[in-house]
mmCIF file of C-alpha atoms and ligand atoms in Angstrom:
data_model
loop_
_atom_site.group_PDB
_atom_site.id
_atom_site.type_symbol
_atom_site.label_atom_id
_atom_site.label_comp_id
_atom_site.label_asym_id
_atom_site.label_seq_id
_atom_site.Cartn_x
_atom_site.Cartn_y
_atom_site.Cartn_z
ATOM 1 C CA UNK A 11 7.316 -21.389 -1.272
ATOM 2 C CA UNK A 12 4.326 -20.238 -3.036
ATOM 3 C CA UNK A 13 2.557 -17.282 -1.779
ATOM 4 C CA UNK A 14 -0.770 -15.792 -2.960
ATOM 5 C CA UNK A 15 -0.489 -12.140 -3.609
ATOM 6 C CA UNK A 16 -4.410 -10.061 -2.624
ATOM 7 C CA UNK A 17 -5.549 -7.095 -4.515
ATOM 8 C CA UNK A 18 -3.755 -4.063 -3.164
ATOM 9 C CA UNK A 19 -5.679 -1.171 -3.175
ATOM 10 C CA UNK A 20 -4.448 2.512 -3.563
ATOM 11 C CA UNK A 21 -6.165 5.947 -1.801
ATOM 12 C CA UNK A 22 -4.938 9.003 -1.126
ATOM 13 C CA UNK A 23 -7.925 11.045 0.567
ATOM 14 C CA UNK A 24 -11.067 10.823 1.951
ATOM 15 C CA UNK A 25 -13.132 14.547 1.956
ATOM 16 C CA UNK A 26 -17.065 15.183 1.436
ATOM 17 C CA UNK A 27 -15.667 18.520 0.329
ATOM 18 C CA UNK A 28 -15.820 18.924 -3.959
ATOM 19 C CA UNK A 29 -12.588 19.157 -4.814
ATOM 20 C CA UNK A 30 -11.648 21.935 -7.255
ATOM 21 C CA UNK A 31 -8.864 19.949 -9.649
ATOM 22 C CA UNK A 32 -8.992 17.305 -11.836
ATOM 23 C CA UNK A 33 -6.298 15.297 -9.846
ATOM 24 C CA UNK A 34 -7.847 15.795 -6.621
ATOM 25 C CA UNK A 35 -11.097 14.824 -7.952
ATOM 26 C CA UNK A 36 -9.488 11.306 -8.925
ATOM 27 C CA UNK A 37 -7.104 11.385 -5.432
ATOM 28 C CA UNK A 38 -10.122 11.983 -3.307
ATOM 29 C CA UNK A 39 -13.090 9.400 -2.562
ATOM 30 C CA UNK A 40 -16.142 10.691 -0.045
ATOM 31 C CA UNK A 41 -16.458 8.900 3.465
ATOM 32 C CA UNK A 42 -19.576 7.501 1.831
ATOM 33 C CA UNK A 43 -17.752 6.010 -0.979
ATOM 34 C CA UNK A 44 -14.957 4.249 1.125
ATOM 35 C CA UNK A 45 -17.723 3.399 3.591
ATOM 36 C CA UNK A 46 -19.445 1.438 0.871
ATOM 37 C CA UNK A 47 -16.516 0.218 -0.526
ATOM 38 C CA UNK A 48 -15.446 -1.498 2.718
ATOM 39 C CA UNK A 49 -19.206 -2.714 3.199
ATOM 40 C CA UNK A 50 -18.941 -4.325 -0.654
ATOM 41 C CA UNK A 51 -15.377 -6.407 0.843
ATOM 42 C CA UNK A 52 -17.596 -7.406 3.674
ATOM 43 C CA UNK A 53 -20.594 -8.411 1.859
ATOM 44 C CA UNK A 54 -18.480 -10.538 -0.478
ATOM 45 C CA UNK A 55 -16.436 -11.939 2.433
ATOM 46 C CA UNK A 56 -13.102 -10.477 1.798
ATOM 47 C CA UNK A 57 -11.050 -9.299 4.871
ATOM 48 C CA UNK A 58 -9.698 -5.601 4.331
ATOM 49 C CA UNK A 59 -6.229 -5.749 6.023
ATOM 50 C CA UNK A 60 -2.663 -3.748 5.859
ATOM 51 C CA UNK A 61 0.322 -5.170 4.675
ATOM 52 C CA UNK A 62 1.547 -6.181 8.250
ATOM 53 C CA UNK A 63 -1.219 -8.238 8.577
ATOM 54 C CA UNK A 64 -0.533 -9.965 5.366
ATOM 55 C CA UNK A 65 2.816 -10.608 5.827
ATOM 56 C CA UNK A 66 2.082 -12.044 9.623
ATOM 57 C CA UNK A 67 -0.103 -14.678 7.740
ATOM 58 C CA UNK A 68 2.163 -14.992 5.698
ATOM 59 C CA UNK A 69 4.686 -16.017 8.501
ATOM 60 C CA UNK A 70 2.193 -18.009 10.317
ATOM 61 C CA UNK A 71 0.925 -20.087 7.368
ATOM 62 C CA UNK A 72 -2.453 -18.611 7.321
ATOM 63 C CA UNK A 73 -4.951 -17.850 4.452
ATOM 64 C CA UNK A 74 -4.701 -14.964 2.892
ATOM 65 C CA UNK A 75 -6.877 -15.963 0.049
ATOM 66 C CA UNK A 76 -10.109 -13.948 1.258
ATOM 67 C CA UNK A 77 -7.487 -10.420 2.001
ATOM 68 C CA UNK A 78 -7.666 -7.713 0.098
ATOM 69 C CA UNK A 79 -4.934 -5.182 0.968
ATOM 70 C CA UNK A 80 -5.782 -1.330 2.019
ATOM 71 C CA UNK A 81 -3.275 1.123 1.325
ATOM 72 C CA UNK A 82 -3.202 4.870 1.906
ATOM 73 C CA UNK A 83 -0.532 7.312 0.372
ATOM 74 C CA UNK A 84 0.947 10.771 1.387
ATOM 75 C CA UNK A 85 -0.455 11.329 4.806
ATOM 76 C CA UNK A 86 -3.153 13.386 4.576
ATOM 77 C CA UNK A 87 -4.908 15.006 7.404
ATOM 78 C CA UNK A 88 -8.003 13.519 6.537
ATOM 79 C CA UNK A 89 -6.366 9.636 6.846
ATOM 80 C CA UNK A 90 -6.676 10.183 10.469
ATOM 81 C CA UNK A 91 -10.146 12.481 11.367
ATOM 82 C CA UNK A 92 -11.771 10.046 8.167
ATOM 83 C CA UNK A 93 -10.099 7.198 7.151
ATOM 84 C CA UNK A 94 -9.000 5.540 10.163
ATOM 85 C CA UNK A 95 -12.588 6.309 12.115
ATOM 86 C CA UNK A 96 -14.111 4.645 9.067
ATOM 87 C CA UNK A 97 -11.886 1.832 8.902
ATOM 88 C CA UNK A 98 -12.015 0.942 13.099
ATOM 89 C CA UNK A 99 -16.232 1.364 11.773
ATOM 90 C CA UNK A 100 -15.536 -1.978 9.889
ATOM 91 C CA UNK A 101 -13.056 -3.348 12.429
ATOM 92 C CA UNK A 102 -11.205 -2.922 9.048
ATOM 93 C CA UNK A 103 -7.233 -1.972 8.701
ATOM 94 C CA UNK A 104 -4.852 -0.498 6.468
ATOM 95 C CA UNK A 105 -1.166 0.752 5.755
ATOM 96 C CA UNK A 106 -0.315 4.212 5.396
ATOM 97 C CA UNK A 107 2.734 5.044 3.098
ATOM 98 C CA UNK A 108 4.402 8.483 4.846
ATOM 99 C CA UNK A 109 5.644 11.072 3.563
ATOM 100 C CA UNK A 110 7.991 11.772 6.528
ATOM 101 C CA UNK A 111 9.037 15.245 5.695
ATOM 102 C CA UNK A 112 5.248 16.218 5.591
ATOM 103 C CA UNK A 113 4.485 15.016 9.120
ATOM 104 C CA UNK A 114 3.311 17.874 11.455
ATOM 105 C CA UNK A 115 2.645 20.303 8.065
ATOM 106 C CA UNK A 116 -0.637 21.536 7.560
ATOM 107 C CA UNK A 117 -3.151 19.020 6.005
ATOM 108 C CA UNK A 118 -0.901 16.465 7.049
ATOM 109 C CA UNK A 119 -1.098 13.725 9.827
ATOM 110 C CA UNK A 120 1.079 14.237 12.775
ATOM 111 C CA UNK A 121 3.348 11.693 14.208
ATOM 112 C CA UNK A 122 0.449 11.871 17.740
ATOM 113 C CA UNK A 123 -2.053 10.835 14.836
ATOM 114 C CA UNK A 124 -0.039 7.884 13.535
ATOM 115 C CA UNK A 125 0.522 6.637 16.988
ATOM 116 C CA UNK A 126 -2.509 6.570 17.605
ATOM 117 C CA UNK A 127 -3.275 4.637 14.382
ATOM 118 C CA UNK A 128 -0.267 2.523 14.876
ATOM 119 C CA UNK A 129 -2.217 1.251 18.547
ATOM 120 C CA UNK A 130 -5.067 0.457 16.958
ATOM 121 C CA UNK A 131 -3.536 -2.056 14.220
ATOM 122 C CA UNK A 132 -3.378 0.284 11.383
ATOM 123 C CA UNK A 133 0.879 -0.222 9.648
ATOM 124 C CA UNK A 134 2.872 2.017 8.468
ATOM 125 C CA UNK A 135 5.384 2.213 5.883
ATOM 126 C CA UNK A 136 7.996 4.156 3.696
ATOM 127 C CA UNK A 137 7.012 7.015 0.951
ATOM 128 C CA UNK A 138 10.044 9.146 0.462
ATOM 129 C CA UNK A 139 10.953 12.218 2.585
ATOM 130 C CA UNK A 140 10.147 14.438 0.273
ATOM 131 C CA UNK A 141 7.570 12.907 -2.055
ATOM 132 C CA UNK A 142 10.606 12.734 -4.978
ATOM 133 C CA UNK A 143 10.618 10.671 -8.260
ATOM 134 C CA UNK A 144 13.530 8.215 -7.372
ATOM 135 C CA UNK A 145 14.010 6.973 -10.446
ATOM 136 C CA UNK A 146 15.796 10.896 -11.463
ATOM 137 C CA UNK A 147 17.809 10.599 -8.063
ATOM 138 C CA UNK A 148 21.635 9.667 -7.916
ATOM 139 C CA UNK A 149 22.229 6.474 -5.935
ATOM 140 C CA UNK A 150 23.110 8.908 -2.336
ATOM 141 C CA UNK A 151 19.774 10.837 -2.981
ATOM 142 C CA UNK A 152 17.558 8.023 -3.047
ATOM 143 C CA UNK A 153 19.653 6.162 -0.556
ATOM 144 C CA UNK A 154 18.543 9.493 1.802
ATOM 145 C CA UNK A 155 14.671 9.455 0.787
ATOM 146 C CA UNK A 156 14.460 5.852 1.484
ATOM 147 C CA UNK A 157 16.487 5.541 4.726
ATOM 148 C CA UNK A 158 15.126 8.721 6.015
ATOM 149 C CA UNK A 159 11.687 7.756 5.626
ATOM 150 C CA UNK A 160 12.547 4.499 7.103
ATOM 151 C CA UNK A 161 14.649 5.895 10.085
ATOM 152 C CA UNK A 162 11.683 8.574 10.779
ATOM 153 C CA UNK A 163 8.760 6.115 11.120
ATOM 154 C CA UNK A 164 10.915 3.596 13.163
ATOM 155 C CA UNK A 165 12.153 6.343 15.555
ATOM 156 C CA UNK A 166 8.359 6.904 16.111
ATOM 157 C CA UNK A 167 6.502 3.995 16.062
ATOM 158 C CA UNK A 168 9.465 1.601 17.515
ATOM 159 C CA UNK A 169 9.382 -0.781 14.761
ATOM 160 C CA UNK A 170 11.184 -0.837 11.404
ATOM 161 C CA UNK A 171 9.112 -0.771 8.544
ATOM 162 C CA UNK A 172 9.344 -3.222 6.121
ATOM 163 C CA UNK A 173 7.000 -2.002 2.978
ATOM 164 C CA UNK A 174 7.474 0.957 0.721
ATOM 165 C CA UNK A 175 5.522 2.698 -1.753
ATOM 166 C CA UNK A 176 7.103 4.890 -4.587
ATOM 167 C CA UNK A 177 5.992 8.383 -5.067
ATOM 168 C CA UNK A 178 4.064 8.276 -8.509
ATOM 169 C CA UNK A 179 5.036 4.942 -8.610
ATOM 170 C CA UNK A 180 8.366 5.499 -10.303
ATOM 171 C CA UNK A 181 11.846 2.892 -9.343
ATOM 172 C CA UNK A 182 14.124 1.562 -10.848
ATOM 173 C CA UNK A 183 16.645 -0.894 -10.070
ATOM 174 C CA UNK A 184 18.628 1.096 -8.184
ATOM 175 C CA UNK A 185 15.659 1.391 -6.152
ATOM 176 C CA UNK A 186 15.187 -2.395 -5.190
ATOM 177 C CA UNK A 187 19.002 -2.713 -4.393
ATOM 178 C CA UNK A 188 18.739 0.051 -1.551
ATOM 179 C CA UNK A 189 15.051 -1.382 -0.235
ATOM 180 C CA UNK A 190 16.727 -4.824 0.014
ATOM 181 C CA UNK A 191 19.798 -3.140 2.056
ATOM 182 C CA UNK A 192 17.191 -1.600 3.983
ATOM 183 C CA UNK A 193 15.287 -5.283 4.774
ATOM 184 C CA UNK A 194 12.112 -3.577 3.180
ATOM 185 C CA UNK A 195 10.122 -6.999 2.253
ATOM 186 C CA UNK A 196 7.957 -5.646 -0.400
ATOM 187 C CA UNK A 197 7.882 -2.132 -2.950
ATOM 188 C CA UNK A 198 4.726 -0.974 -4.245
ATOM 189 C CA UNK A 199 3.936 0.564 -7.364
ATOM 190 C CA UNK A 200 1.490 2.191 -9.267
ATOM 191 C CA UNK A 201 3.126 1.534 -12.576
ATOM 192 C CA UNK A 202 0.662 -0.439 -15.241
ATOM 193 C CA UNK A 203 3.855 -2.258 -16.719
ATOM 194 C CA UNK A 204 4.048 -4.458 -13.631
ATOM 195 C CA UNK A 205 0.469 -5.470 -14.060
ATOM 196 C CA UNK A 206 1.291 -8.476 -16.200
ATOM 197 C CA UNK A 207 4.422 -11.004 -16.394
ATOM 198 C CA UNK A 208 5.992 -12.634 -13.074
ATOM 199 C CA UNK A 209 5.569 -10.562 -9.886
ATOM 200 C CA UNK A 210 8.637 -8.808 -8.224
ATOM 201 C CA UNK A 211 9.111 -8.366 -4.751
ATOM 202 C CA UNK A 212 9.507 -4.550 -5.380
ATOM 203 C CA UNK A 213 7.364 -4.480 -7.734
ATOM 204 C CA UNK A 214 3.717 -5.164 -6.426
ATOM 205 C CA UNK A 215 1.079 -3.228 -8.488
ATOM 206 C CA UNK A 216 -2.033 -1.540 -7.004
ATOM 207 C CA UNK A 217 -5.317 -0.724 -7.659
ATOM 208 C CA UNK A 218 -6.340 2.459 -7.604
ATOM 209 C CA UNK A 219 -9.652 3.655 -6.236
ATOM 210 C CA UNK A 220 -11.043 6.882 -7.752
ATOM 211 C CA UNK A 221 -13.134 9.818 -6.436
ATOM 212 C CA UNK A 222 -16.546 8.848 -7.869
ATOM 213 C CA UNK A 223 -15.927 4.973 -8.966
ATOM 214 C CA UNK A 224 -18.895 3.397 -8.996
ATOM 215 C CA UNK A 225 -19.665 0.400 -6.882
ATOM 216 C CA UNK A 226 -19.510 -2.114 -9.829
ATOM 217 C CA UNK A 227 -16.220 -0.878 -11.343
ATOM 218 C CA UNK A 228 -14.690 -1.098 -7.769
ATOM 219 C CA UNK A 229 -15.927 -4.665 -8.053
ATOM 220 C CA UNK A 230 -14.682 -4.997 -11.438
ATOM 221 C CA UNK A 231 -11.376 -3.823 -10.731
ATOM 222 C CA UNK A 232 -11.289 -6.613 -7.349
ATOM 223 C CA UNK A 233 -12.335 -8.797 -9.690
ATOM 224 C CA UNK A 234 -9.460 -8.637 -12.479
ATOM 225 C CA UNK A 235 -5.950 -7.352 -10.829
ATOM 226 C CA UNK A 236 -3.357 -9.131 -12.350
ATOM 227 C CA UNK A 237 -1.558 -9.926 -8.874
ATOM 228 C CA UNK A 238 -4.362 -12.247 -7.891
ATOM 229 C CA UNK A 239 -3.970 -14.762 -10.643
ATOM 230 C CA UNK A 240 -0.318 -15.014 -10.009
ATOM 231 C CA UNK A 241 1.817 -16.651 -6.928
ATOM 232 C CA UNK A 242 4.707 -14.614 -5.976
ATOM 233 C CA UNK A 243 7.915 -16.927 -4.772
ATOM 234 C CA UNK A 244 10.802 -16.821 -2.736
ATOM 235 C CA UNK A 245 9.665 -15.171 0.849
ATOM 236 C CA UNK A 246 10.643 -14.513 3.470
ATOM 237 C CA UNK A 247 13.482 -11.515 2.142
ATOM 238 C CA UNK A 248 16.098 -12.663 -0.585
ATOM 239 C CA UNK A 249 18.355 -10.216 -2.485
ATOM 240 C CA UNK A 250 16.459 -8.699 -5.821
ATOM 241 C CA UNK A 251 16.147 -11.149 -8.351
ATOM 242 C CA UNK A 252 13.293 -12.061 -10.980
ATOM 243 C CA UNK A 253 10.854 -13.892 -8.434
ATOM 244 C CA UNK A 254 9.693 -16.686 -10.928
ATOM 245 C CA UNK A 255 5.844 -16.580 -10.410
ATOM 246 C CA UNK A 256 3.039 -18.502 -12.218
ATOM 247 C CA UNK A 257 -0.411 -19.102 -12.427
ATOM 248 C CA UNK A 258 -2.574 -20.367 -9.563
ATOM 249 C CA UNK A 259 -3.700 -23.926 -9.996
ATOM 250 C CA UNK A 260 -6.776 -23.026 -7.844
ATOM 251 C CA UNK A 261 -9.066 -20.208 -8.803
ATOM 252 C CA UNK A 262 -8.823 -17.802 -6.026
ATOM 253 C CA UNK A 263 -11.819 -15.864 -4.223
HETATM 254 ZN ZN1 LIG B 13 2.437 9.806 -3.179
#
C-alpha cells in the first residue's frame, strides 16, 4: 500500500511573554502567531489534525491529502492553559510528545491536564522519561526511556501509544528495533538528514515552527517539506526495514 505522508509540524510553546534566550525565542511562538497559523491551514483548506487522526484515516481508507499534522513536544504548561484552548478555537487537534518524568513538575502539564486533552481528541505520544539523547544510551537505557514513557501515558490515558518523538531528534537503529518491540507505528524526528531519500517508518521529519516566523515562510515551509512529495509504504506495522518510497504520481494539495 501506498500512503501519503502530510507535513508534520513541530512546537514546543506557546507564551505572549518575551522570552529571555535565544533557544526559547525559537521554541516559543505567541498565541497570536499559532492562532494565525491555524487560521492560514484553514484559509487554504488544510485540516490540522494529530497523528491518531491520521493514522485512523489511514485505517479507514480516507483522505489524508488536505492534513497537515500538529505536533507539540516536552509538555509544557502552557500546551494546556494556550495551546489546547487555541486549538478546540479552530475545532483543530494535535499530538503532544511527553516527557513523562516531567509530568506534575512546575511549568509542566499534569497528567489531570492531559486527560482532559485526551477527552477532547487531542493524542498523545512517547518523548523519553527523561528528555535523554538515545542515540548515547546502551540498549537497557533506552529500552527504559522508551517503555517508560510508553507504560506512563498508557497507565493514564488507557490506551497504548503508538507514535514517538526523539528528544533533539537524535536515534539510531537501536532505536527503531525497541519502538517496533514496543508496536510504536511511527518515530519522529527533527533530524534534516531524513528530509530527502525514501521515508522510514521511524524516521518521519518535521517542520519546525519558530517564535516570530512570518506568515509567508510558515507557508513556504507547508509548501516544500520533503515528506509530502513522497509515499511512504508498507503500513499497517512491519519490523524496521528501508520502506521503499517514491514520488507521488499526483501533485498533492
Ligand atoms: Zn524535546
Amino acid at each position: 500500500m501506498i500512503v501519503h505522508v502530510p507535513p508534520v509540524l513541530m512546537y514546543h510553546q506557546v507564551d505572549e511573554k518575551p522570552q529571555s534566550t535565544p533557544i526559547a525565542r525559537v521554541l516559543t511562538v505567541t498565541p497570536s502567531q499559532f492562532s494565525s497559523e491555524l487560521d492560514y491551514l484553514a484559509a487554504h483548506h488544510r485540516r490540522a489534525v494529530g497523528v491518531r487522526d491520521y493514522l485512523d484515516a489511514l485505517a479507514a481508507h480516507r483522505p489524508t491529502n488536505d492534513m497537515v499534522i500538529v505536533t507539540f513536544d516536552d509538555g509544557y504548561a502552557d500546551q494546556y492553559t494556550r495551546a489546547f484552548r487555541i486549538l478546540r478555537q479552530h475545532h483543530d487537534r494535535a499530538t503532544f510528545f511527553i516527557t513523562t518524568g516531567n509530568v506534575g513538575k512546575i511549568n509542566h502539564l499534569t497528567w489531570r491536564d492531559i486527560g482532559i486533552m485526551a477527552r477532547a481528541g487531542m493524542s498523545f505520544g512517547g518523548h523519553s522519561v527523561e528528555h535523554i539523547d538515545l542515540s548515547q544510551l546502551t540498549k537497557a537505557e533506552q529500552s527504559q526511556q522508551i517503555a517508560g514513557s510508553l507504560a506512563a501515558l498508557r497507565a493514564h490515558l488507557g490506551t497504548r501509544p503508538v507514535v514517538y518523538a526523539y528528544p533533539a531528534g537524535a536515534f539510531n537503529r537501536m532505536t527503531e528495533t525497541l519502538l517496533a518491540q514496543q508496536h510504536v507505528e511511527l518515530g519522529f524526528t527533527t533530524d534534516p538528514q531524513f528530509e530527502i531519500g525514501d521515508l522510514r517508518r521511524y524516521e518521519i521529519p518535521r517542520i519546525r515552527v519558530e517564535g516570530g516566523m512570518p506568515l509567508d515562510a510558515f507557508g513556504a515551509a507547508l509548501a516544500t517539506p520533503p515528506a509530502r512529495r513522497y509515499a511512504l509504504r508498507a503500513l499497517p506495522l512491519q519490523p524496521p526495514q528501508r520502506l521503499q518510497a517514491r514520488q507521488l504520481t499526483q501533485p498533492q494539495p
